[in-house]
Amino acid sequence: MHDANVRHAKRSAPRRAAIIRRVAVTETNSDIKLPTDLILTPLVKGAGGTGRPVMEWLTTFHLASVVLDPYTNESSWILRTASRVLEEFRGCDVRINMIVTATPEDAARFLGPLTDRFLVFCDPNRDVVKAMQLTELPAFVLTRVDGVVDAKAEGWNPNEWEKVCDAIARITKWSSIELPAAGDPVPFHGSPALG
C-alpha cells in the first residue's frame, strides 16, 4: 500500500505545480476591442442563420473561439485538438464556438458532424478575423463580455494555446488544461489569416 501512495504522490506533483502556476496568471491588458456593430452569423442546419451584433452574443457569456480557414491544411490539422480543447470548457461561463472563414455551405462541409456539437459562426469576408487582429489561422481567442480580446494564440503552439486556456480558467473560475496531449500535432505556423 505504501508503494502505491508513493507512486500516486510522484504523479501528482507535476499536476499540483501546474495548478499553482495557473493561479499566477495575470489579466491581459489587451487594446483589442471588437466593434459593437460587428455581426456574427451562426450556422443553423447547414445554412446561415440570423446574424446579430457581437455584443448580443456576449450578454451572458464570454466567447472562446477557435478560428479556422477551411481552405487550408493548417486548419484541418487542428480540428481534433480544437474540438477536445473546446469540450474541456463546456459547462463553464464561456460560449464555446468555432468561427469559420467560409460560406455556410463550405463551413458545414468542412466541419461535418462538428456542426452538431458546437456553435459555429461563418465569416466569409473575414470581418471577425480583421476585428480580432489575427494574422494566422488557426487561432484560439478569448473575448470577454465587454468585447475585449483577452487572450489569443495563432497557429498551433501548444504553450500559447495553453495560455488562452489559462485565461479562460481565470476569468470563469474553471480548471485549465495542459497542452499538448497525446495525439496532438507538432507545433506549426498557421496560414495567412486574411487569405
CSV table of C-alpha atoms in Angstrom, one decimal:
chain,number,residue,atom,x,y,z
A,1,MET,CA,0.0,0.0,0.0
A,2,HIS,CA,2.9,2.3,0.8
A,3,ASP,CA,4.4,1.9,-2.7
A,4,ALA,CA,1.0,2.8,-4.3
A,5,ASN,CA,0.9,6.0,-2.3
A,6,VAL,CA,4.4,7.0,-3.2
A,7,ARG,CA,3.7,6.4,-6.9
A,8,HIS,CA,0.5,8.5,-6.7
A,9,ALA,CA,2.4,11.3,-4.9
A,10,LYS,CA,5.1,11.3,-7.7
A,11,ARG,CA,2.4,11.5,-10.4
A,12,SER,CA,0.5,14.2,-8.5
A,13,ALA,CA,3.5,16.6,-8.0
A,14,PRO,CA,3.5,18.0,-11.6
A,15,ARG,CA,-0.2,18.5,-11.5
A,16,ARG,CA,0.0,20.4,-8.3
A,17,ALA,CA,2.7,22.6,-9.7
A,18,ALA,CA,0.6,23.2,-12.8
A,19,ILE,CA,-2.3,24.3,-10.6
A,20,ILE,CA,-0.1,26.7,-8.7
A,21,ARG,CA,1.3,28.1,-12.0
A,22,ARG,CA,-2.2,28.7,-13.3
A,23,VAL,CA,-3.3,30.7,-10.3
A,24,ALA,CA,-0.4,33.1,-11.0
A,25,VAL,CA,-1.7,34.0,-14.5
A,26,THR,CA,-2.4,37.7,-14.6
A,27,GLU,CA,-5.0,39.6,-16.6
A,28,THR,CA,-4.0,40.7,-20.1
A,29,ASN,CA,-4.2,44.3,-21.0
A,30,SER,CA,-5.4,44.0,-24.5
A,31,ASP,CA,-6.2,47.0,-26.5
A,32,ILE,CA,-8.2,45.0,-29.0
A,33,LYS,CA,-11.9,45.6,-28.6
A,34,LEU,CA,-14.4,44.3,-31.0
A,35,PRO,CA,-16.7,46.9,-32.7
A,36,THR,CA,-20.2,46.8,-31.2
A,37,ASP,CA,-21.7,46.6,-34.7
A,38,LEU,CA,-19.6,43.5,-35.7
A,39,ILE,CA,-22.1,40.9,-36.9
A,40,LEU,CA,-21.7,37.2,-36.0
A,41,THR,CA,-23.7,34.9,-38.2
A,42,PRO,CA,-24.4,31.4,-36.9
A,43,LEU,CA,-24.6,28.3,-38.9
A,44,VAL,CA,-28.0,26.8,-38.5
A,45,LYS,CA,-28.8,23.4,-40.0
A,46,GLY,CA,-26.2,23.9,-42.7
A,47,ALA,CA,-27.3,27.4,-43.7
A,48,GLY,CA,-26.7,30.9,-42.5
A,49,GLY,CA,-28.8,31.9,-39.5
A,50,THR,CA,-29.8,35.4,-38.4
A,51,GLY,CA,-26.7,37.5,-37.8
A,52,ARG,CA,-26.6,39.5,-34.6
A,53,PRO,CA,-24.2,42.1,-33.3
A,54,VAL,CA,-21.3,40.6,-31.3
A,55,MET,CA,-22.5,42.3,-28.1
A,56,GLU,CA,-25.7,40.3,-28.2
A,57,TRP,CA,-23.7,37.1,-28.2
A,58,LEU,CA,-21.7,38.5,-25.2
A,59,THR,CA,-24.6,39.5,-23.0
A,60,THR,CA,-24.3,36.4,-20.7
A,61,PHE,CA,-21.1,34.6,-21.6
A,62,HIS,CA,-17.6,35.2,-22.8
A,63,LEU,CA,-16.7,33.7,-26.2
A,64,ALA,CA,-14.0,31.0,-26.5
A,65,SER,CA,-13.5,30.8,-30.3
A,66,VAL,CA,-11.4,28.6,-32.5
A,67,VAL,CA,-11.0,30.4,-35.8
A,68,LEU,CA,-10.5,28.2,-38.8
A,69,ASP,CA,-9.8,28.6,-42.5
A,70,PRO,CA,-11.4,25.6,-44.2
A,71,TYR,CA,-9.4,26.1,-47.4
A,72,THR,CA,-6.0,25.4,-45.7
A,73,ASN,CA,-4.3,22.3,-44.4
A,74,GLU,CA,-3.3,24.0,-41.2
A,75,SER,CA,-6.9,24.4,-40.0
A,76,SER,CA,-7.7,20.8,-40.9
A,77,TRP,CA,-4.7,19.6,-38.9
A,78,ILE,CA,-6.0,21.1,-35.7
A,79,LEU,CA,-9.7,20.1,-35.8
A,80,ARG,CA,-9.5,17.1,-33.4
A,81,THR,CA,-7.4,19.1,-30.9
A,82,ALA,CA,-9.6,22.2,-31.2
A,83,SER,CA,-12.7,20.1,-30.5
A,84,ARG,CA,-11.1,18.5,-27.5
A,85,VAL,CA,-9.9,21.8,-26.1
A,86,LEU,CA,-13.4,23.4,-26.5
A,87,GLU,CA,-15.1,20.4,-24.9
A,88,GLU,CA,-13.0,20.9,-21.8
A,89,PHE,CA,-14.8,24.3,-21.3
A,90,ARG,CA,-18.3,23.1,-22.0
A,91,GLY,CA,-20.3,23.9,-18.9
A,92,CYS,CA,-18.3,26.9,-17.7
A,93,ASP,CA,-19.3,30.6,-18.2
A,94,VAL,CA,-18.0,30.8,-21.7
A,95,ARG,CA,-19.7,30.2,-25.0
A,96,ILE,CA,-17.5,27.7,-26.9
A,97,ASN,CA,-17.6,28.2,-30.7
A,98,MET,CA,-15.9,27.9,-34.0
A,99,ILE,CA,-15.5,30.7,-36.4
A,100,VAL,CA,-15.0,29.5,-40.0
A,101,THR,CA,-13.9,31.9,-42.7
A,102,ALA,CA,-16.3,30.5,-45.3
A,103,THR,CA,-19.9,30.5,-46.5
A,104,PRO,CA,-22.4,28.4,-44.5
A,105,GLU,CA,-22.3,25.6,-47.1
A,106,ASP,CA,-18.4,25.4,-47.1
A,107,ALA,CA,-18.3,25.7,-43.3
A,108,ALA,CA,-20.8,22.8,-43.0
A,109,ARG,CA,-18.8,20.7,-45.4
A,110,PHE,CA,-15.6,21.4,-43.6
A,111,LEU,CA,-16.8,20.7,-40.1
A,112,GLY,CA,-19.2,17.9,-40.9
A,113,PRO,CA,-20.7,16.4,-37.7
A,114,LEU,CA,-18.9,19.0,-35.5
A,115,THR,CA,-21.6,21.5,-36.5
A,116,ASP,CA,-24.0,19.4,-34.3
A,117,ARG,CA,-21.6,19.7,-31.3
A,118,PHE,CA,-20.6,23.4,-31.4
A,119,LEU,CA,-21.9,26.8,-32.1
A,120,VAL,CA,-20.4,27.8,-35.5
A,121,PHE,CA,-20.1,31.3,-36.9
A,122,CYS,CA,-19.5,32.0,-40.6
A,123,ASP,CA,-17.1,34.8,-41.5
A,124,PRO,CA,-16.7,34.6,-45.3
A,125,ASN,CA,-15.5,38.2,-45.6
A,126,ARG,CA,-13.1,37.7,-42.6
A,127,ASP,CA,-14.6,40.7,-40.8
A,128,VAL,CA,-14.3,38.9,-37.4
A,129,VAL,CA,-10.7,37.9,-38.2
A,130,LYS,CA,-9.9,41.5,-39.0
A,131,ALA,CA,-11.6,42.8,-35.9
A,132,MET,CA,-9.6,40.3,-33.7
A,133,GLN,CA,-6.4,41.4,-35.5
A,134,LEU,CA,-5.5,37.9,-36.4
A,135,THR,CA,-2.5,37.2,-38.7
A,136,GLU,CA,-2.5,33.4,-38.7
A,137,LEU,CA,-5.2,30.7,-38.7
A,138,PRO,CA,-6.0,28.5,-36.9
A,139,ALA,CA,-6.3,30.7,-33.9
A,140,PHE,CA,-7.8,30.4,-30.4
A,141,VAL,CA,-9.3,33.5,-29.0
A,142,LEU,CA,-11.0,34.5,-25.7
A,143,THR,CA,-13.3,37.5,-25.9
A,144,ARG,CA,-14.7,38.9,-22.7
A,145,VAL,CA,-18.3,40.0,-22.2
A,146,ASP,CA,-17.1,43.6,-22.7
A,147,GLY,CA,-15.9,42.8,-26.2
A,148,VAL,CA,-12.2,42.9,-25.3
A,149,VAL,CA,-10.0,40.2,-26.8
A,150,ASP,CA,-8.5,39.0,-23.5
A,151,ALA,CA,-6.1,36.3,-24.9
A,152,LYS,CA,-5.3,34.8,-28.3
A,153,ALA,CA,-3.0,32.2,-29.8
A,154,GLU,CA,-2.3,32.0,-33.6
A,155,GLY,CA,-1.1,29.0,-35.5
A,156,TRP,CA,-0.6,25.8,-33.4
A,157,ASN,CA,1.7,26.4,-30.5
A,158,PRO,CA,0.6,24.3,-27.5
A,159,ASN,CA,2.2,26.7,-25.0
A,160,GLU,CA,0.3,29.7,-26.5
A,161,TRP,CA,-3.0,27.8,-26.7
A,162,GLU,CA,-2.5,26.7,-23.0
A,163,LYS,CA,-2.2,30.4,-22.1
A,164,VAL,CA,-5.6,31.0,-23.6
A,165,CYS,CA,-6.9,28.0,-21.7
A,166,ASP,CA,-5.4,29.5,-18.5
A,167,ALA,CA,-7.1,32.9,-19.3
A,168,ILE,CA,-10.5,31.1,-19.7
A,169,ALA,CA,-9.9,29.3,-16.4
A,170,ARG,CA,-9.0,32.5,-14.7
A,171,ILE,CA,-12.0,34.5,-15.9
A,172,THR,CA,-14.5,31.7,-15.4
A,173,LYS,CA,-13.1,30.2,-12.2
A,174,TRP,CA,-12.8,26.9,-14.1
A,175,SER,CA,-10.0,24.3,-14.4
A,176,SER,CA,-7.5,24.8,-17.1
A,177,ILE,CA,-5.9,22.0,-19.2
A,178,GLU,CA,-2.4,21.1,-20.1
A,179,LEU,CA,-1.3,21.1,-23.7
A,180,PRO,CA,-0.1,19.3,-25.8
A,181,ALA,CA,-1.9,15.9,-25.2
A,182,ALA,CA,-1.2,12.6,-26.8
A,183,GLY,CA,-2.3,12.7,-30.4
A,184,ASP,CA,-1.9,16.5,-30.8
A,185,PRO,CA,0.1,17.7,-33.9
A,186,VAL,CA,3.6,19.1,-33.6
A,187,PRO,CA,3.7,22.9,-33.4
A,188,PHE,CA,3.2,24.7,-36.8
A,189,HIS,CA,2.7,28.2,-38.1
A,190,GLY,CA,-0.7,29.0,-39.4
A,191,SER,CA,-1.8,30.2,-42.8
A,192,PRO,CA,-2.3,33.9,-43.5
A,193,ALA,CA,-5.5,35.0,-41.7
A,194,LEU,CA,-6.7,37.3,-44.5
A,195,GLY,CA,-6.4,34.6,-47.1
